[in-house]
Coordinates of N, CA and C in Angstrom, one line a residue:
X1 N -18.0 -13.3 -28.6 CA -17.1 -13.3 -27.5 C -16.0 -12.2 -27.7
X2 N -15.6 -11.4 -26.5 CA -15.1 -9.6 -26.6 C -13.6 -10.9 -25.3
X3 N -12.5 -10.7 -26.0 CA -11.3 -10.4 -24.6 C -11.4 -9.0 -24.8
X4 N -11.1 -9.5 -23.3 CA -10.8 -7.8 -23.0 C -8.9 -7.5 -22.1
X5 N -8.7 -6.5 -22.5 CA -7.7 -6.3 -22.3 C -7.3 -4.6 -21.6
X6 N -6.7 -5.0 -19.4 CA -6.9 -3.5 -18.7 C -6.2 -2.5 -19.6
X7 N -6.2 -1.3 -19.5 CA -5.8 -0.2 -20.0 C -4.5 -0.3 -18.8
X8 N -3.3 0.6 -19.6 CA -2.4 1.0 -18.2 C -3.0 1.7 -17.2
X9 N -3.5 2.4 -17.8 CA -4.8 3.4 -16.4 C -5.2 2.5 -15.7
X10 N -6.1 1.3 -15.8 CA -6.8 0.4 -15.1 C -5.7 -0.2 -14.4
X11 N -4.5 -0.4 -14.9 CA -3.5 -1.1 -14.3 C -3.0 -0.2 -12.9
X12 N -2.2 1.1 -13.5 CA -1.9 2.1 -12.6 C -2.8 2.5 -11.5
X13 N -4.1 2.4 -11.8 CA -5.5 3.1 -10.6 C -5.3 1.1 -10.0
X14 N -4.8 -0.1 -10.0 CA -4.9 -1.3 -9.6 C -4.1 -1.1 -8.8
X15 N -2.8 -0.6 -9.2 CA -1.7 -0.8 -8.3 C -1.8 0.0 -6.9
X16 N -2.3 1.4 -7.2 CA -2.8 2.3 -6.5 C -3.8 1.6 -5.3
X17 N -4.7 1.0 -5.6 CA -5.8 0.4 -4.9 C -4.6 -0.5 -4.0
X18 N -3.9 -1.0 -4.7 CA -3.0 -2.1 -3.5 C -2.4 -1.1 -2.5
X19 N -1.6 -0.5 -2.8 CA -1.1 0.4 -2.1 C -2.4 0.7 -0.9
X20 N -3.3 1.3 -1.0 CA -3.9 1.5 0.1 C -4.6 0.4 1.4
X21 N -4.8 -0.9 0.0 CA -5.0 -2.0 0.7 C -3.6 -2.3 1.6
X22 N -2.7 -2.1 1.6 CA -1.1 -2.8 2.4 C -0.9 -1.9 3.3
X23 N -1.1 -0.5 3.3 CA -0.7 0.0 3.7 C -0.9 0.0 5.1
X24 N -2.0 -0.3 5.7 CA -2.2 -0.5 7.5 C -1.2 -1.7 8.1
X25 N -1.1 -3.0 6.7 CA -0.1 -3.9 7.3 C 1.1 -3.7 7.0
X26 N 1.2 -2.7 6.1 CA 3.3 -2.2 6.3 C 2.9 -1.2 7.3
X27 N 2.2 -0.6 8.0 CA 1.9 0.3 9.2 C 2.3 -1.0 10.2
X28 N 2.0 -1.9 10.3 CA 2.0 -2.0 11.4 C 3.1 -3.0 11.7
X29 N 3.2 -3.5 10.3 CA 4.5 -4.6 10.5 C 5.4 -4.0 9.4
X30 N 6.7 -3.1 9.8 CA 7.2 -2.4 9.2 C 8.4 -2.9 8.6
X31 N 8.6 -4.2 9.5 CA 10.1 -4.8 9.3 C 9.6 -6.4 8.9
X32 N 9.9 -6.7 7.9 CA 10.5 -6.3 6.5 C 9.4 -5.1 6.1
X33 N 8.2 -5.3 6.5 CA 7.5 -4.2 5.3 C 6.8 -4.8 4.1
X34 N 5.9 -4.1 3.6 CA 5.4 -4.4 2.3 C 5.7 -3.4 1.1
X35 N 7.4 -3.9 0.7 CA 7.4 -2.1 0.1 C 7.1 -2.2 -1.2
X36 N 6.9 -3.9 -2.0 CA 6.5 -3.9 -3.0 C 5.2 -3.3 -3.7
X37 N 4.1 -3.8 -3.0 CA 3.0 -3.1 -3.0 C 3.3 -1.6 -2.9
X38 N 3.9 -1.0 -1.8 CA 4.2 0.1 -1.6 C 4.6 0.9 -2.5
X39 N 5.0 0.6 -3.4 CA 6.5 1.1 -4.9 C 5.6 0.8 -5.9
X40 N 4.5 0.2 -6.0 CA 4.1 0.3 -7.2 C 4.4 -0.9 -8.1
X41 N 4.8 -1.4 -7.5 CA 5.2 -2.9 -8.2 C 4.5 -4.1 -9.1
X42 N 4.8 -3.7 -10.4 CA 4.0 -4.3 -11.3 C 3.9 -5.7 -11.2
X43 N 5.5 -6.5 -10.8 CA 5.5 -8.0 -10.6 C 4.8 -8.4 -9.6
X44 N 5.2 -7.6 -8.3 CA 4.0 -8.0 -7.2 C 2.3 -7.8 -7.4
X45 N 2.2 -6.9 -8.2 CA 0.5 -7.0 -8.8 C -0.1 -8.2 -9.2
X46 N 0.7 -8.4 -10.8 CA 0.3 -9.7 -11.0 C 0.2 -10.7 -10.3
X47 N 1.4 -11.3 -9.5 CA 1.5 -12.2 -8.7 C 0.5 -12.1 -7.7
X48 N 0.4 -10.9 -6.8 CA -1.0 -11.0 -5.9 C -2.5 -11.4 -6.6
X49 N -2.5 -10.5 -7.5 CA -3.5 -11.0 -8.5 C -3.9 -12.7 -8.5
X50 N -3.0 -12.7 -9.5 CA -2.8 -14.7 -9.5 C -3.2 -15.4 -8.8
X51 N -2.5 -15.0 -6.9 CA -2.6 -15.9 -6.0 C -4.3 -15.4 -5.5
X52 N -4.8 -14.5 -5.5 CA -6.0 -13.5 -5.0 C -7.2 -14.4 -5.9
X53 N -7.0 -15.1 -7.2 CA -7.9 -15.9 -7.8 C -8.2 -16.8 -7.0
X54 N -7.4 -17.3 -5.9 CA -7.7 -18.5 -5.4 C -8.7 -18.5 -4.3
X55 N -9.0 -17.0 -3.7 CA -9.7 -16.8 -2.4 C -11.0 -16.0 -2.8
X56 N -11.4 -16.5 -4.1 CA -12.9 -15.7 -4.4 C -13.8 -16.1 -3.4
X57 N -13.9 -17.3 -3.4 CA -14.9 -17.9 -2.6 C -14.6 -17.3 -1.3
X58 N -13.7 -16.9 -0.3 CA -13.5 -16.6 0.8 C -14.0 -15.1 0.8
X59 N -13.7 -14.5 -0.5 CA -14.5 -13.0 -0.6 C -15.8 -13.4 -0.6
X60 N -16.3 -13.8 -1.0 CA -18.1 -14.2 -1.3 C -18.3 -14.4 0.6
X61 N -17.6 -15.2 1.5 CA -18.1 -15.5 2.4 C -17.7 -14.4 3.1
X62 N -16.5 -13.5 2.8 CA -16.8 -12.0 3.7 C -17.7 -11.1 3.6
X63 N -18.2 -11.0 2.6 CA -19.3 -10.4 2.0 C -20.8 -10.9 2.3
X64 N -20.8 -12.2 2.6 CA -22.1 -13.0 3.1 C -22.4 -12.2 4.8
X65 N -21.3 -12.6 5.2 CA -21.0 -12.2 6.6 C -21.2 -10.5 7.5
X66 N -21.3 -10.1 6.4 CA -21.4 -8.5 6.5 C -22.4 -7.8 5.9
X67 N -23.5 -7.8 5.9 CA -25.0 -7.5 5.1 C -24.9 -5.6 5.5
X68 N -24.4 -5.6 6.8 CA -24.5 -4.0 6.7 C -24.3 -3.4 5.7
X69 N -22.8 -3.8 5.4 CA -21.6 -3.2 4.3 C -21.8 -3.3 3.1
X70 N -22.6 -4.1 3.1 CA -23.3 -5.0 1.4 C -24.3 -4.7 0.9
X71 N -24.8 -3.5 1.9 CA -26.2 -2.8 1.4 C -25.1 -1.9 1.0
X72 N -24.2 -1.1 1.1 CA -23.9 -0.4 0.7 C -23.1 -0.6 -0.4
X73 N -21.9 -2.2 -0.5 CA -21.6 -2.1 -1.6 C -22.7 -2.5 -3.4
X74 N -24.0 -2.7 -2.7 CA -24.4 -3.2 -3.6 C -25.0 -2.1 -4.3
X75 N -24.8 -1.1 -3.9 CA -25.2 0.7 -4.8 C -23.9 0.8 -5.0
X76 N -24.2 2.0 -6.1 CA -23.2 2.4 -7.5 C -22.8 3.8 -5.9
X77 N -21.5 3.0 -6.0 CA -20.7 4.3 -5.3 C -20.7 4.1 -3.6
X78 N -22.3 3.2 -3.2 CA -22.4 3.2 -1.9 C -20.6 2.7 -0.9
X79 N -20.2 2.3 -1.6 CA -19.3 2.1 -0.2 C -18.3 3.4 -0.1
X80 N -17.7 3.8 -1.1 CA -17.2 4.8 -0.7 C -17.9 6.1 -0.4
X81 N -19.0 6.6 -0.7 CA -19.9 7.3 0.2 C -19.6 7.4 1.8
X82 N -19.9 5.5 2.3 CA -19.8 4.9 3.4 C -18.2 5.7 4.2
X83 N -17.0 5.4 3.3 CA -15.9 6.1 3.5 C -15.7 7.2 3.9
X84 N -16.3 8.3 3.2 CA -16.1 9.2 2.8 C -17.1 9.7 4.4
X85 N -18.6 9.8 4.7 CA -19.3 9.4 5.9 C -18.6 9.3 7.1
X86 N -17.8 8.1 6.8 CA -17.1 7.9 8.0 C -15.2 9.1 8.6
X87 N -15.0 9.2 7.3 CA -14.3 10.3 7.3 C -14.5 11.6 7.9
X88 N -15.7 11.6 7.6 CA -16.5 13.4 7.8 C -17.1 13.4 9.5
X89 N -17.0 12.2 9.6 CA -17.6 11.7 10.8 C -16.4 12.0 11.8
X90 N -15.2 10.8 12.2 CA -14.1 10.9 12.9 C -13.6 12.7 12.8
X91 N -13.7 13.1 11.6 CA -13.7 14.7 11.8 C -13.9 15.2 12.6
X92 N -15.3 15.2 12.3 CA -16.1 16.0 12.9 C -17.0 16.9 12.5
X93 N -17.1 16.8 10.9 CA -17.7 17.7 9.7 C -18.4 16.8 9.4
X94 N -19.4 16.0 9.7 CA -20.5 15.1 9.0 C -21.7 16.4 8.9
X95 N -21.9 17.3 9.6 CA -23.2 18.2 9.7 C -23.1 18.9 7.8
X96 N -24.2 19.5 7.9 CA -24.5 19.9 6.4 C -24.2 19.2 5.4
X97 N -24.7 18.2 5.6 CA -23.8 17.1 4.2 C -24.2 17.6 3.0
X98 N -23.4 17.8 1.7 CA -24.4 18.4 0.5 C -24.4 17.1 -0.1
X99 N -25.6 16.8 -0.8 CA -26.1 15.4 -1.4 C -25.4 15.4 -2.9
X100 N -25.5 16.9 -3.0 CA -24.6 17.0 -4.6 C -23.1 17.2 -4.6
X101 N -22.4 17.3 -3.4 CA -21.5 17.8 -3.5 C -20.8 15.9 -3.4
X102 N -21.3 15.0 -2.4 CA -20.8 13.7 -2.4 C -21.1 13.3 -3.8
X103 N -22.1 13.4 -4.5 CA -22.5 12.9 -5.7 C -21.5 13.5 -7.0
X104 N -21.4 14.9 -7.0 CA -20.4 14.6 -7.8 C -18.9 14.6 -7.5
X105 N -18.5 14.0 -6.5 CA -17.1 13.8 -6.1 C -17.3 12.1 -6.4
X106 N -18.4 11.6 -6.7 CA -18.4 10.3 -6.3 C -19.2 9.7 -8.1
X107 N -19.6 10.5 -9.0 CA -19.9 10.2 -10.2 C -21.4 9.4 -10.0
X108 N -21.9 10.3 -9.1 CA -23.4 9.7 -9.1 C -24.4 11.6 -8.6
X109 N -25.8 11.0 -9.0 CA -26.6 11.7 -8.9 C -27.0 12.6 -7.0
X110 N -27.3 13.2 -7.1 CA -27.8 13.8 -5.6 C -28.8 13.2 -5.5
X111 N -29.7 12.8 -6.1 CA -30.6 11.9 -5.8 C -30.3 10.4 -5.1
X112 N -29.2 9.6 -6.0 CA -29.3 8.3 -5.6 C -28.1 8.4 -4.2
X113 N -27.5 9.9 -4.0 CA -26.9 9.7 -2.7 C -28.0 10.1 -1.7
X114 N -28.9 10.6 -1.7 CA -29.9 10.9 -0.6 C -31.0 9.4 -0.8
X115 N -31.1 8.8 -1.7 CA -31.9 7.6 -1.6 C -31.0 6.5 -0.8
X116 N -29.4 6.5 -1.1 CA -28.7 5.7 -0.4 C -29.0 5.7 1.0
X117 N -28.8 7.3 1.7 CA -28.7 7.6 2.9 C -30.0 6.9 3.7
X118 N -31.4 8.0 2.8 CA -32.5 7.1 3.1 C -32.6 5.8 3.6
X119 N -31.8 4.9 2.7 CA -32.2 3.6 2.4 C -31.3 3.4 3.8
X120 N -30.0 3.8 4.6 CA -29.1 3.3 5.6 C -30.1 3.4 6.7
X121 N -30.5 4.9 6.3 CA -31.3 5.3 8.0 C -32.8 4.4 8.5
X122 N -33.2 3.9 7.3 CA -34.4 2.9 7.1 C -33.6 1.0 7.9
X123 N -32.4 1.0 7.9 CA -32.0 0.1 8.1 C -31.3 0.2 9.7
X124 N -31.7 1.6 10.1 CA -30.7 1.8 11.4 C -29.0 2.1 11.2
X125 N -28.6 2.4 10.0 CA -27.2 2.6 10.0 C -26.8 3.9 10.3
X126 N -27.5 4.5 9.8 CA -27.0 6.4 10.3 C -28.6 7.0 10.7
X127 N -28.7 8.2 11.2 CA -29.7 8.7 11.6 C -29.6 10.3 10.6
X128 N -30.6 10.6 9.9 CA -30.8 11.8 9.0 C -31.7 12.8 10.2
X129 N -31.5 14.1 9.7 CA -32.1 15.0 10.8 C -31.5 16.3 10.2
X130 N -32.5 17.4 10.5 CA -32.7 18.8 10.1 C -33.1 18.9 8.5
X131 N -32.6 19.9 7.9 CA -33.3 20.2 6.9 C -32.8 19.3 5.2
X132 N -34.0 18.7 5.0 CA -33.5 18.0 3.8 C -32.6 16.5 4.6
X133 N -32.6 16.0 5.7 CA -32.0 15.2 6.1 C -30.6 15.4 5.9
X134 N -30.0 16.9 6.1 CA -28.5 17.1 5.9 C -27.5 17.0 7.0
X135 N -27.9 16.7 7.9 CA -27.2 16.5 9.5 C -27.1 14.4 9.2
X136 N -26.4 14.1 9.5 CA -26.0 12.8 9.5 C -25.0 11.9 10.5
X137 N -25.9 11.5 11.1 CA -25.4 10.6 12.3 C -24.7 9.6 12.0
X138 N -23.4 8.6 11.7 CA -23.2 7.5 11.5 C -23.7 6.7 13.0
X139 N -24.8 5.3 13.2 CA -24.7 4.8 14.3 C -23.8 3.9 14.7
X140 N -23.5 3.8 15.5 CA -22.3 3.1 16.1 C -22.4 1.7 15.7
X141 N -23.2 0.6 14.9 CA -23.4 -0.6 14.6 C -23.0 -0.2 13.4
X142 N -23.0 0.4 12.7 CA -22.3 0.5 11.1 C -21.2 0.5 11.2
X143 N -20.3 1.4 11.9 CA -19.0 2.0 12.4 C -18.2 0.2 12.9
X144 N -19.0 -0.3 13.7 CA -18.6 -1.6 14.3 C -18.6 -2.9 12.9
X145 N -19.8 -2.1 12.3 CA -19.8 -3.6 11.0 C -18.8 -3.3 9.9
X146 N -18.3 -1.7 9.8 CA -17.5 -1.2 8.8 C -16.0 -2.0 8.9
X147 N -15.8 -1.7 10.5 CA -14.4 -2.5 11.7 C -14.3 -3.8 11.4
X148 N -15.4 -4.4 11.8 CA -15.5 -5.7 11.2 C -15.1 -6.4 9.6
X149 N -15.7 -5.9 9.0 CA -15.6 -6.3 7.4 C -14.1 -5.8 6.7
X150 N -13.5 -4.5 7.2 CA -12.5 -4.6 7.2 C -11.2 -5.6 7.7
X151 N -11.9 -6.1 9.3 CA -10.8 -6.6 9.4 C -10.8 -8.4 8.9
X152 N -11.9 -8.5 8.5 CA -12.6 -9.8 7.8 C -11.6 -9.6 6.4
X153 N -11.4 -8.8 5.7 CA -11.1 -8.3 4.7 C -9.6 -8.4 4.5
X154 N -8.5 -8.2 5.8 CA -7.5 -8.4 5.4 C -6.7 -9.1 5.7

């Protein structure tokens, strides 16, 4: 038996991840705000933490409920790929996608990002086209299941 024990890095990249998580709901409900999350707040960490043990099971059922999103989180990297996709997308720069250029921004192979995509467009989530499948369509049911799972999510 190994305890394990986060690094401050794991802690500081945690707190960070909250921050992005809060942020649409101090966007939108400003007054009072979520400025602890916001600040970096190590007491508020733990504490959400803590209380966040209690709703595993409700994560398992957002995640049951969303199979689109779950193909993707269930690859090494797939969801933020999915992010990143959808970023390039609302752009308006999804065309030439380089398979190695997401892969190494994202600590994976050009391979397993073109088998990902593969694997979306096989499921109807994006549509691949032109050379090497570098043109990439997000279809609008991924975009709607992405909407969804997020707002399932907060």
């Amino acid at each position: 038996m190994r305890i394990l024990i986060p690094t401050a890095k794991m802690m500081s990249l945690d707190r960070e991840w909250l921050v992005y998580h809060y942020t649409p709901l101090h966007v939108m409900f400003p007054d009072p705000g979520y400025g602890e999350p916001m600040t970096h707040d190590a007491a508020f960490q733990r504490a959400q933490r803590l209380v966040a043990l209690d709703f595993s099971g409700k994560g398992a059922e957002i995640m049951a409920n969303n199979p689109a999103v779950m193909r993707f989180m269930g690859r090494d990297s797939g969801v933020v790929v999915l992010i990143k996709l959808i970023q390039m997308s609302t752009a308006g720069n999804a065309k030439d996608l380089s398979y190695s250029d997401i892969g190494v921004r994202f600590g994976v192979s050009r391979t397993h990002v073109r088998a990902l995509l593969e694997d979306a467009a096989e499921h109807g989530d994006v549509s691949l086209s032109g050379r090497g499948g570098r043109l990439v369509a997000l279809q609008p049911s991924i975009l709607q299941a992405f909407d969804r799972f997020l707002a399932d999510a907060m």
